[in-house]
Short mmCIF file of C-alpha atoms in Angstrom, two decimals:
data_model
loop_
_atom_site.label_atom_id
_atom_site.label_comp_id
_atom_site.label_asym_id
_atom_site.label_seq_id
_atom_site.Cartn_x
_atom_site.Cartn_y
_atom_site.Cartn_z
CA MET A 22 26.43 34.87 -27.06
CA GLU A 23 24.63 35.65 -29.93
CA VAL A 24 22.00 34.07 -31.01
CA ASN A 25 20.40 33.82 -35.56
CA TYR A 26 16.93 34.12 -36.15
CA ASP A 27 16.51 30.02 -35.83
CA GLY A 28 17.37 29.99 -32.28
CA ASP A 29 20.79 28.35 -32.98
CA ALA A 30 23.71 29.65 -31.14
CA THR A 31 26.77 31.72 -33.47
CA CYS A 32 29.63 30.06 -34.09
CA ASP A 33 31.03 31.76 -30.75
CA ASP A 34 28.81 29.91 -28.55
CA ARG A 35 31.43 26.87 -27.52
CA ILE A 36 28.79 25.26 -24.61
CA SER A 37 25.88 24.19 -27.12
CA LYS A 38 28.79 21.83 -28.98
CA PHE A 39 29.58 20.43 -25.57
CA PRO A 40 27.87 16.45 -25.61
CA GLU A 41 24.60 16.26 -23.45
CA PRO A 42 25.88 14.90 -20.41
CA ILE A 43 28.64 17.09 -20.09
CA LEU A 44 25.99 20.20 -20.64
CA HIS A 45 23.34 18.16 -17.78
CA HIS A 46 26.46 18.27 -15.44
CA ILE A 47 27.14 22.12 -15.92
CA MET A 48 23.29 22.81 -15.86
CA SER A 49 23.39 20.94 -12.72
CA PHE A 50 25.60 23.54 -10.78
CA LEU A 51 22.18 26.16 -11.35
CA TYR A 52 19.23 27.58 -10.12
CA ALA A 53 16.35 26.57 -12.13
CA LYS A 54 15.58 29.90 -12.93
CA HIS A 55 18.77 30.21 -14.78
CA VAL A 56 18.56 26.97 -16.40
CA ALA A 57 15.30 28.04 -18.30
CA GLN A 58 17.32 31.70 -19.54
CA MET A 59 20.13 29.36 -20.65
CA SER A 60 17.66 26.93 -22.22
CA ILE A 61 16.14 29.67 -24.87
CA SER A 62 20.17 30.62 -26.51
CA SER A 63 19.74 27.12 -28.64
CA LYS A 64 18.33 24.27 -29.62
CA ALA A 65 20.97 21.61 -27.67
CA LEU A 66 20.88 23.69 -24.96
CA ALA A 67 16.70 23.45 -24.95
CA THR A 68 17.04 20.12 -25.63
CA ALA A 69 19.44 19.35 -22.69
CA SER A 70 17.72 21.33 -20.15
CA ASN A 71 14.21 19.26 -21.08
CA SER A 72 16.33 16.53 -20.08
CA LEU A 73 17.53 17.13 -16.77
CA SER A 74 16.56 14.79 -13.88
CA TYR A 75 16.70 17.64 -11.54
CA LEU A 76 16.28 20.99 -10.85
CA ASN A 77 17.71 23.30 -7.92
CA PHE A 78 15.03 26.10 -7.29
CA GLY A 79 17.15 27.56 -4.39
CA TYR A 80 14.79 30.59 -2.93
CA ILE A 81 14.09 30.94 -6.59
CA SER A 82 10.93 32.32 -7.20
CA ASP A 83 10.17 33.12 -10.81
CA CYS A 84 10.38 30.01 -13.35
CA THR A 85 9.42 29.66 -17.20
CA ARG A 86 10.31 26.32 -18.45
CA PHE A 87 10.64 22.55 -15.95
CA PRO A 88 11.12 19.41 -17.94
CA PHE A 89 8.72 16.47 -17.87
CA LYS A 90 10.50 15.15 -14.19
CA SER A 91 11.16 17.70 -11.72
CA SER A 92 13.06 16.93 -8.11
CA LEU A 93 12.44 19.76 -5.70
CA TRP A 94 14.13 20.48 -2.12
CA LEU A 95 13.64 22.23 0.21
CA GLY A 96 16.09 22.97 3.29
CA TYR A 97 15.25 24.50 6.16
CA PHE A 98 15.28 28.21 5.56
CA ALA A 99 13.54 27.34 2.45
CA PRO A 100 10.46 29.79 2.50
CA LEU A 101 7.54 27.54 1.35
CA SER A 102 5.17 30.46 0.29
CA TYR A 103 6.96 29.80 -3.68
CA VAL A 104 5.80 26.05 -3.53
CA ASP A 105 2.49 26.69 -4.03
CA ARG A 106 3.51 29.14 -7.36
CA TRP A 107 6.36 26.51 -8.77
CA ILE A 108 3.42 23.88 -8.36
CA LYS A 109 1.14 25.79 -10.19
CA ILE A 110 3.88 26.73 -13.12
CA LEU A 111 4.44 22.19 -13.34
CA ILE A 112 1.51 21.51 -13.61
CA ASP A 113 0.78 23.93 -16.71
CA TYR A 114 3.59 22.03 -18.59
CA ASN A 115 1.59 18.49 -17.30
CA ILE A 116 4.21 17.25 -15.28
CA LYS A 117 4.88 13.50 -15.59
CA GLU A 118 7.33 12.90 -12.08
CA LEU A 119 7.45 14.85 -9.64
CA ASP A 120 9.88 14.22 -5.95
CA LEU A 121 8.94 17.49 -3.83
CA ARG A 122 10.80 17.12 -0.19
CA VAL A 123 10.85 19.23 2.67
CA ASP A 124 12.94 18.57 5.63
CA ARG A 125 12.42 20.78 8.89
CA PRO A 126 13.28 18.97 11.62
CA ASP A 127 13.10 20.95 14.97
CA TYR A 128 15.97 21.48 17.50
CA ARG A 129 15.71 17.39 18.96
CA GLY A 130 15.82 15.79 15.06
CA ASN A 131 12.23 15.48 15.13
CA ILE A 132 9.93 16.07 11.64
CA GLN A 133 7.75 18.84 11.39
CA TYR A 134 5.32 18.48 8.56
CA ASP A 135 4.68 20.94 6.77
CA ARG A 136 1.54 21.55 4.56
CA LEU A 137 1.29 19.82 1.58
CA PRO A 138 0.28 22.45 -1.25
CA GLU A 139 -3.23 21.48 -2.79
CA LYS A 140 -2.77 22.63 -6.23
CA ILE A 141 -0.63 19.38 -6.16
CA PHE A 142 -4.27 17.07 -5.93
CA ALA A 143 -5.23 18.51 -9.37
CA ALA A 144 -2.03 17.78 -11.60
CA ARG A 145 -4.26 15.18 -13.50
CA SER A 146 -1.45 14.73 -16.07
CA LEU A 147 1.33 13.28 -13.07
CA ASN A 148 2.23 9.52 -13.23
CA VAL A 149 5.12 9.21 -10.00
CA LEU A 150 4.64 11.40 -7.49
CA SER A 151 7.04 11.48 -4.60
CA LEU A 152 6.19 13.24 -1.55
CA TYR A 153 8.89 13.58 2.07
CA GLY A 154 8.07 15.19 5.05
CA PHE A 155 3.99 16.88 5.08
CA LYS A 156 0.89 16.74 6.28
CA ILE A 157 -0.87 15.33 3.79
CA ALA A 158 -4.94 16.56 4.15
CA LEU A 159 -7.58 16.76 1.63
CA PRO A 160 -8.18 19.85 -0.31
CA ALA A 161 -10.68 22.43 1.70
CA ASP A 162 -12.73 22.69 -1.10
CA ASP A 163 -13.83 20.29 -2.81
CA GLY A 164 -12.17 17.48 -0.24
CA MET A 165 -10.79 15.79 -4.19
CA ILE A 166 -7.97 13.73 -5.21
CA LYS A 167 -7.73 14.36 -9.34
CA LEU A 168 -4.75 12.56 -10.05
CA SER A 169 -6.05 10.69 -12.39
CA SER A 170 -3.05 9.45 -14.26
CA LEU A 171 -1.10 9.02 -11.52
CA GLN A 172 0.57 4.93 -11.40
CA GLU A 173 3.25 5.41 -8.80
CA LEU A 174 3.49 7.08 -5.18
CA HIS A 175 5.68 7.30 -2.43
CA LEU A 176 4.80 8.97 0.76
CA SER A 177 7.94 8.84 3.29
CA TYR A 178 7.96 10.97 6.60
CA VAL A 179 3.89 11.86 6.51
CA PHE A 180 1.28 12.69 8.55
CA LEU A 181 -1.92 11.18 7.31
CA ASP A 182 -5.37 10.70 8.22
CA GLU A 183 -7.62 7.95 6.74
CA LYS A 184 -10.03 10.20 4.66
CA PHE A 185 -7.20 11.00 2.67
CA ILE A 186 -6.44 7.04 2.44
CA GLU A 187 -9.88 6.52 1.40
CA SER A 188 -10.24 9.39 -1.32
CA LEU A 189 -6.97 7.71 -3.04
CA CYS A 190 -8.80 4.78 -3.30
CA THR A 191 -11.52 6.01 -4.61
CA SER A 192 -9.83 8.61 -7.56
CA CYS A 193 -6.69 6.57 -8.33
CA CYS A 194 -7.82 4.06 -10.42
CA ASN A 195 -4.27 3.62 -12.31
CA LEU A 196 -2.35 3.72 -9.21
CA GLU A 197 0.03 0.28 -9.69
CA HIS A 198 2.79 1.04 -7.03
CA LEU A 199 2.23 2.19 -3.35
CA SER A 200 4.59 2.85 -0.69
CA PHE A 201 4.20 4.45 2.57
CA ARG A 202 7.42 4.75 4.51
CA TYR A 203 8.27 5.98 8.02
CA PHE A 204 4.62 7.90 8.25
CA ASP A 205 2.22 9.13 11.37
CA GLY A 206 -1.14 9.99 12.51
CA LEU A 207 -2.52 7.00 11.91
CA THR A 208 -3.41 3.82 13.96
CA SER A 209 -5.39 1.06 11.31
CA PHE A 210 -4.98 1.18 7.34
CA GLN A 211 -7.23 -0.09 4.50
CA VAL A 212 -5.98 -0.53 1.06
CA SER A 213 -8.76 -1.49 -1.76
CA PHE A 214 -6.48 -0.51 -4.58
CA ASN A 215 -5.53 -3.14 -7.70
CA LEU A 216 -2.51 -2.55 -7.00
CA GLU A 217 1.13 -4.51 -8.33
CA GLU A 218 3.18 -3.11 -4.95
CA LEU A 219 2.41 -2.10 -1.76
CA ARG A 220 4.83 -0.67 0.87
CA ILE A 221 3.80 -0.05 4.45
CA ASN A 222 6.80 1.07 7.15
CA SER A 223 4.54 2.09 9.95
CA LEU A 224 6.82 4.83 11.89
CA ASN A 225 6.88 3.87 15.90
CA ARG A 226 4.88 0.64 14.91
CA SER A 227 2.27 2.39 15.48
CA ILE A 228 0.02 0.74 12.96
CA LYS A 229 -2.38 -1.80 14.89
CA VAL A 230 -4.89 -2.84 12.11
CA VAL A 231 -4.37 -3.23 7.91
CA ARG A 232 -6.76 -4.66 5.59
CA ILE A 233 -5.98 -5.13 2.23
CA THR A 234 -8.84 -5.65 -0.33
CA ALA A 235 -9.32 -5.98 -4.15
CA CYS A 236 -5.48 -6.21 -4.29
CA LYS A 237 -5.92 -9.53 -6.64
CA ALA A 238 -3.36 -8.08 -8.93
CA LEU A 239 -0.81 -7.39 -5.94
CA LYS A 240 3.26 -9.31 -7.12
CA SER A 241 4.57 -7.26 -4.11
CA LEU A 242 3.75 -6.62 -0.57
CA TYR A 243 6.36 -5.36 2.27
CA LEU A 244 5.49 -4.94 5.49
CA GLY A 245 7.10 -3.43 8.24
CA GLY A 246 6.88 -2.27 12.19
CA VAL A 247 2.94 -3.65 11.77
CA ASP A 248 0.92 -5.61 14.20
CA VAL A 249 0.03 -9.04 12.17
CA THR A 250 -1.35 -11.99 14.21
CA ASP A 251 -1.05 -15.70 12.98
CA ASN A 252 -4.46 -15.85 11.59
CA TRP A 253 -4.30 -12.80 9.68
CA LEU A 254 -1.13 -13.18 7.83
CA GLU A 255 -2.45 -17.24 6.94
CA GLU A 256 -5.30 -15.39 5.59
CA LEU A 257 -3.83 -12.87 3.74
CA PHE A 258 -2.31 -15.48 1.26
CA TYR A 259 -5.51 -17.20 0.38
CA SER A 260 -6.60 -14.08 -0.92
CA LEU A 261 -3.80 -12.33 -2.33
CA GLN A 262 -3.20 -15.33 -4.65
CA ASN A 263 -0.95 -13.65 -7.10
CA VAL A 264 2.05 -12.80 -4.83
CA GLU A 265 5.32 -13.27 -5.82
CA LYS A 266 7.47 -11.31 -3.05
CA PHE A 267 6.82 -10.97 0.15
CA GLU A 268 8.83 -9.42 3.21
CA LEU A 269 7.88 -9.26 6.39
CA SER A 270 10.46 -7.06 8.90
CA ARG A 271 9.96 -5.70 12.83
CA CYS A 272 6.41 -7.57 13.81
CA ASP A 273 6.36 -8.52 17.30
CA THR A 274 3.19 -9.69 17.64
CA LEU A 275 3.86 -13.04 15.00
CA LYS A 276 4.34 -16.17 16.29
CA THR A 277 3.63 -18.87 13.87
CA MET A 278 4.14 -17.24 10.43
CA LYS A 279 2.40 -20.12 7.69
CA ILE A 280 1.81 -19.37 4.48
CA ALA A 281 0.53 -21.32 1.62
CA SER A 282 0.90 -20.15 -2.08
CA GLY A 283 2.31 -21.63 -5.41
CA ARG A 284 2.61 -18.04 -6.23
CA LEU A 285 5.53 -17.14 -4.02
CA LYS A 286 8.85 -16.53 -5.28
CA TRP A 287 10.80 -14.24 -2.74
CA LEU A 288 10.38 -14.58 0.95
CA ILE A 289 12.29 -12.42 3.53
CA THR A 290 11.84 -12.63 7.27
CA SER A 291 13.57 -10.07 9.49
CA ASP A 292 13.70 -8.73 13.38
CA CYS A 293 10.65 -10.83 14.29
CA ASP A 294 12.07 -11.32 17.08
CA ASN A 295 9.15 -13.45 18.87
CA LEU A 296 8.20 -15.82 16.27
CA ILE A 297 8.54 -19.61 17.24
CA ALA A 298 7.35 -21.55 14.17
CA ALA A 299 6.97 -21.40 10.62
CA ASP A 300 5.32 -23.21 7.82
CA PHE A 301 6.05 -22.73 4.04
CA ASP A 302 4.69 -24.50 1.80
CA THR A 303 5.95 -22.77 -1.31
CA PRO A 304 6.65 -24.86 -4.03
CA ASN A 305 8.02 -22.63 -6.49
CA LEU A 306 10.11 -20.01 -3.84
CA LEU A 307 13.83 -19.58 -5.28
CA LYS A 308 14.56 -17.14 -3.09
CA PHE A 309 14.31 -17.10 1.19
CA GLN A 310 16.10 -14.57 3.65
CA TYR A 311 16.01 -15.04 7.22
CA SER A 312 16.93 -12.49 9.98
CA CYS A 313 16.04 -13.88 13.48
CA HIS A 314 17.04 -16.46 15.91
CA PRO A 315 16.94 -20.64 14.59
CA LEU A 316 13.34 -21.47 15.13
CA SER A 317 13.06 -24.72 16.71
CA THR A 318 9.75 -25.78 14.78
CA PHE A 319 10.55 -25.32 10.87
CA LYS A 320 8.69 -26.97 7.69
CA LEU A 321 9.38 -26.01 3.89
CA LYS A 322 8.32 -26.67 0.98
CA ALA A 323 10.19 -24.58 -2.25
CA SER A 324 12.07 -25.27 -5.42
CA VAL A 325 14.95 -27.27 -5.67
CA LEU A 326 16.62 -24.28 -6.85
CA LEU A 327 16.41 -22.27 -3.56
CA GLU A 328 18.84 -19.79 -2.62
CA ALA A 329 18.97 -19.17 0.77
CA ILE A 330 20.23 -16.23 3.02
CA PHE A 331 20.73 -16.25 6.47
CA GLN A 332 21.51 -13.62 9.24
CA LEU A 333 22.84 -15.10 12.18
CA TYR A 334 22.15 -14.38 15.88
CA PRO A 335 23.75 -16.97 18.29
CA ILE A 336 21.41 -17.86 21.59
CA CYS A 337 21.82 -20.62 24.23
CA GLY A 338 22.99 -23.96 22.72
CA TRP A 339 23.81 -22.28 19.58
CA HIS A 340 25.88 -25.00 17.40
CA SER A 341 23.42 -27.79 17.56
CA LYS A 342 20.32 -25.05 17.62
CA LEU A 343 21.97 -24.20 14.20
CA MET A 344 22.77 -27.37 12.57
CA LYS A 345 19.49 -28.37 13.15
CA PHE A 346 17.47 -25.05 11.70
CA LEU A 347 20.53 -25.64 8.81
CA GLY A 348 18.88 -28.87 8.29
CA ASN A 349 15.97 -28.02 6.93
CA PHE A 350 18.30 -26.28 3.13
CA ASN A 351 20.18 -29.59 2.95
CA HIS A 352 18.58 -29.28 -1.12
CA SER A 353 19.08 -26.16 -1.37
CA PRO A 354 22.35 -25.72 -3.82
CA THR A 355 23.16 -22.33 -2.45
CA ILE A 356 23.51 -20.88 0.87
CA GLU A 357 24.35 -17.42 2.26
CA LEU A 358 25.65 -17.12 6.19
CA SER A 359 26.26 -13.70 7.78
CA CYS A 360 27.63 -13.81 11.23
CA CYS A 361 29.21 -11.75 14.07
CA CYS A 362 32.36 -13.68 13.62
CA ASP A 363 33.55 -16.98 12.99
CA GLU A 364 33.14 -18.34 16.54
CA ASP A 365 29.79 -18.41 15.04
CA ILE A 366 30.28 -21.33 12.00
CA ILE A 367 32.82 -23.08 14.02
CA ILE A 368 31.48 -26.79 14.70
CA PRO A 369 32.75 -28.18 17.78
CA LYS A 370 34.95 -31.41 16.75
CA ASP A 371 32.93 -33.49 19.20
CA GLN A 372 29.70 -32.14 18.30
CA ARG A 373 30.24 -33.27 14.77
CA GLU A 374 30.25 -36.90 15.66
CA ASN A 375 26.73 -37.07 17.10
CA ILE A 376 24.71 -35.00 14.27
CA LEU A 377 25.48 -35.15 10.17
CA PRO A 378 26.60 -32.42 8.40
CA PRO A 379 23.36 -30.67 7.88
CA LEU A 380 24.04 -29.06 4.00
CA TYR A 381 25.40 -32.27 2.07
CA GLY A 382 23.18 -31.02 -0.82
CA THR A 383 24.71 -27.33 -1.20
CA ASN A 384 27.06 -26.75 -4.14
CA ILE A 385 28.00 -22.79 -3.50
CA LEU A 386 28.17 -21.75 0.44
CA GLN A 387 29.34 -17.67 1.19
CA VAL A 388 29.89 -17.11 4.68
CA ASN A 389 30.36 -13.38 5.35
CA PHE A 390 31.91 -12.72 9.10
CA ARG A 391 31.98 -8.61 10.57
CA ARG A 392 34.53 -8.96 12.75
CA GLN A 393 37.88 -10.32 12.75
CA PHE A 394 39.12 -13.73 13.10
CA SER A 395 39.88 -15.82 16.23
CA TYR A 396 40.44 -19.00 14.26
CA SER A 397 42.56 -19.92 11.48
CA VAL A 398 42.01 -20.10 7.92
CA VAL A 399 41.86 -23.68 7.99
CA ASP A 400 40.07 -23.81 10.98
CA ILE A 401 37.10 -21.68 8.99
CA VAL A 402 37.40 -24.80 6.22
CA ASP A 403 37.60 -27.27 7.91
CA SER A 404 34.08 -26.72 9.65
CA MET A 405 32.68 -25.32 6.42
CA LEU A 406 33.49 -28.96 4.69
CA TRP A 407 31.61 -30.36 7.42
CA ILE A 408 28.67 -28.44 7.38
CA SER A 409 28.98 -28.63 3.29
CA PRO A 410 31.21 -31.71 2.62
CA HIS A 411 30.98 -31.89 -0.98
CA LEU A 412 30.93 -28.07 -2.08
CA HIS A 413 31.95 -26.82 -5.38
CA THR A 414 32.54 -23.23 -4.24
CA LEU A 415 33.11 -21.21 -0.37
CA SER A 416 34.05 -18.02 0.02
CA PHE A 417 34.03 -16.04 3.24
CA THR A 418 34.76 -12.64 3.71
CA GLN A 419 38.52 -11.57 5.50
CA ALA A 420 40.97 -8.77 4.91
CA PRO A 421 41.72 -7.86 2.21
CA GLY A 422 37.96 -9.16 0.76
CA LEU A 423 36.39 -12.25 -0.56
CA LYS A 424 38.14 -15.58 -0.78
CA THR A 425 37.06 -17.96 -1.96
CA LEU A 426 37.96 -22.22 -3.00
CA LYS A 427 36.57 -23.74 -5.68
CA PHE A 428 36.47 -28.01 -5.70
CA ILE A 429 36.67 -30.26 -8.61
CA TYR A 430 35.48 -34.21 -7.87
CA GLU A 431 36.31 -37.30 -10.02
CA ASP A 432 33.85 -39.82 -9.52
CA ALA A 433 35.05 -42.37 -6.97
CA SER A 434 33.81 -46.12 -6.70
CA ASP A 435 32.19 -47.44 -3.75
CA GLU A 436 34.89 -49.65 -2.85
CA ASP A 437 36.61 -46.15 -1.76
CA LYS A 438 34.50 -44.89 0.36
CA LYS A 439 35.59 -45.09 3.60
CA CYS A 440 33.30 -43.02 5.77
CA CYS A 441 30.42 -42.05 3.81
CA ALA A 442 29.11 -45.37 1.81
CA SER A 443 25.95 -45.39 4.01
CA LEU A 444 25.55 -41.40 3.75
CA PRO A 445 23.47 -39.62 1.36
CA TRP A 446 26.90 -37.82 -0.33
CA GLU A 447 29.93 -38.70 -2.05
CA CYS A 448 32.35 -37.04 1.07
CA TRP A 449 34.82 -34.40 -0.34
CA ARG A 450 37.76 -36.38 1.81
CA HIS A 451 37.42 -39.62 -1.19
CA THR A 452 36.63 -37.58 -4.19
CA LEU A 453 38.20 -34.12 -4.41
CA LYS A 454 40.75 -33.93 -7.24
CA LYS A 455 41.75 -30.18 -7.22
CA VAL A 456 41.50 -27.21 -5.66
CA GLU A 457 41.33 -23.71 -6.44
CA LEU A 458 42.43 -20.78 -4.19
CA HIS A 459 41.69 -17.35 -5.04
CA ASN A 460 42.82 -13.71 -2.66
CA PHE A 461 44.86 -15.75 -0.36
CA SER A 462 48.03 -14.77 1.66
CA CYS A 463 50.82 -16.94 0.88
CA MET A 464 51.27 -18.18 4.81
CA GLU A 465 47.54 -18.74 4.13
CA GLU A 466 48.13 -20.56 0.58
CA GLU A 467 50.71 -23.02 2.72
CA LYS A 468 48.50 -24.03 5.37
CA LEU A 469 45.96 -24.76 2.88
CA ARG A 470 47.66 -26.86 0.24
CA ASN A 471 49.18 -29.02 3.77
CA TYR A 472 45.44 -29.26 5.42
CA PHE A 473 44.17 -30.63 1.79
CA PHE A 474 46.75 -32.60 0.57
CA ALA A 475 46.92 -34.61 4.22
CA ASN A 476 43.22 -34.88 4.50
CA ALA A 477 42.20 -35.72 0.54
CA ASP A 478 43.24 -39.29 -0.43
CA ASN A 479 42.86 -38.90 -4.60
CA LEU A 480 44.33 -35.04 -4.54
CA GLU A 481 45.92 -34.23 -7.80
CA MET A 482 46.26 -30.28 -7.39
CA VAL A 483 46.39 -27.08 -5.44
CA GLU A 484 46.21 -23.92 -8.00
CA ILE A 485 46.63 -20.53 -7.20
CA SER A 486 44.97 -17.68 -8.83
CA LEU A 487 46.17 -14.27 -8.89
#
């Protein structure tokens, strides 16, 4: 291929005429050195190389051109002697985003941490930094972190010490997003940034003490594998008034979860096995996700638009405990339940006589099953319509996919109400006008049609949607 004096390829160059996405695809198969050589052939290739989101360095040690965003991944046999030189070149080109990953497990599969090149701490233009598989220590010469433009820092499978965290807090004044995922080397943790997002996910639940101070702007907080006590959590939300999303996972030390916040909109709790009580004074909460056993003591103040998502784990006396727990969400318009099998949500008919339907105010109910069904589709629908007696949409998973029923009602007079005149809802049996079935087999459609016409007083039509 020939190149003219303006840096454009001659008419023999067909590659430069390809659309940029195709050029990116071609370059993804090349080492970084070859991409750099290719980029000087024409203006189109130079533009495409500068906008690449990924470079494969392989074992190449001589690279001269880099985009503003680079990803470096070194496998087990990749020589680390080249890394310092690569980092220096990237810094010279004012790299903005860098994802650096070293994956070197030992024969048991455990992470072997490699020394992080100290030159990276001098990348003043760097905005986003992601590191994986490194032992991170301060520079030996001056012990200074000079990442003055850093806005996002993501650390995964790294070995840290407290001095690095202290220096990070004092040096990176523009940091907004900070993520620690599966790290080692720390037993306590103190963060004093003015962050917007903080994620701490401890390896082997090694973190015993967490202090979060001077984070008045914090909006999103995730804590995983951290020893959190009842009083610590309650005091946290007194000091962090702007948190809108909070996620707590794998916390065995928490027994009573008490949160009072007027800003919290999204709350996620999972695998906190020793939790026995919860008290949420969260009037603007819009989404609540809970993956634990049903709590015996539960208080909730939330938005009328609350969407609740539950991962169910059956325990002794399951159905009565489940109904009591779900009753806390009887005004939530949307509920999603995930469970192992249909037996978990088929409420025995003798128990239905002694308790009220828990989700009488719910409009949309979705149930996800992880195993095959033991009961018929009619049994599942019957139980769901007892749990939520005035649904607009009911969906549940069963091969070959998501099955959906949509319900259309008519206004019923008080004289038409036979079994629910004194209750705070209208029973579907007296107000159901039309049912739409989606993604059911022919046999299931026939059984459901017979069920609804036998149990709905004013039903006019069961429609099958293709």
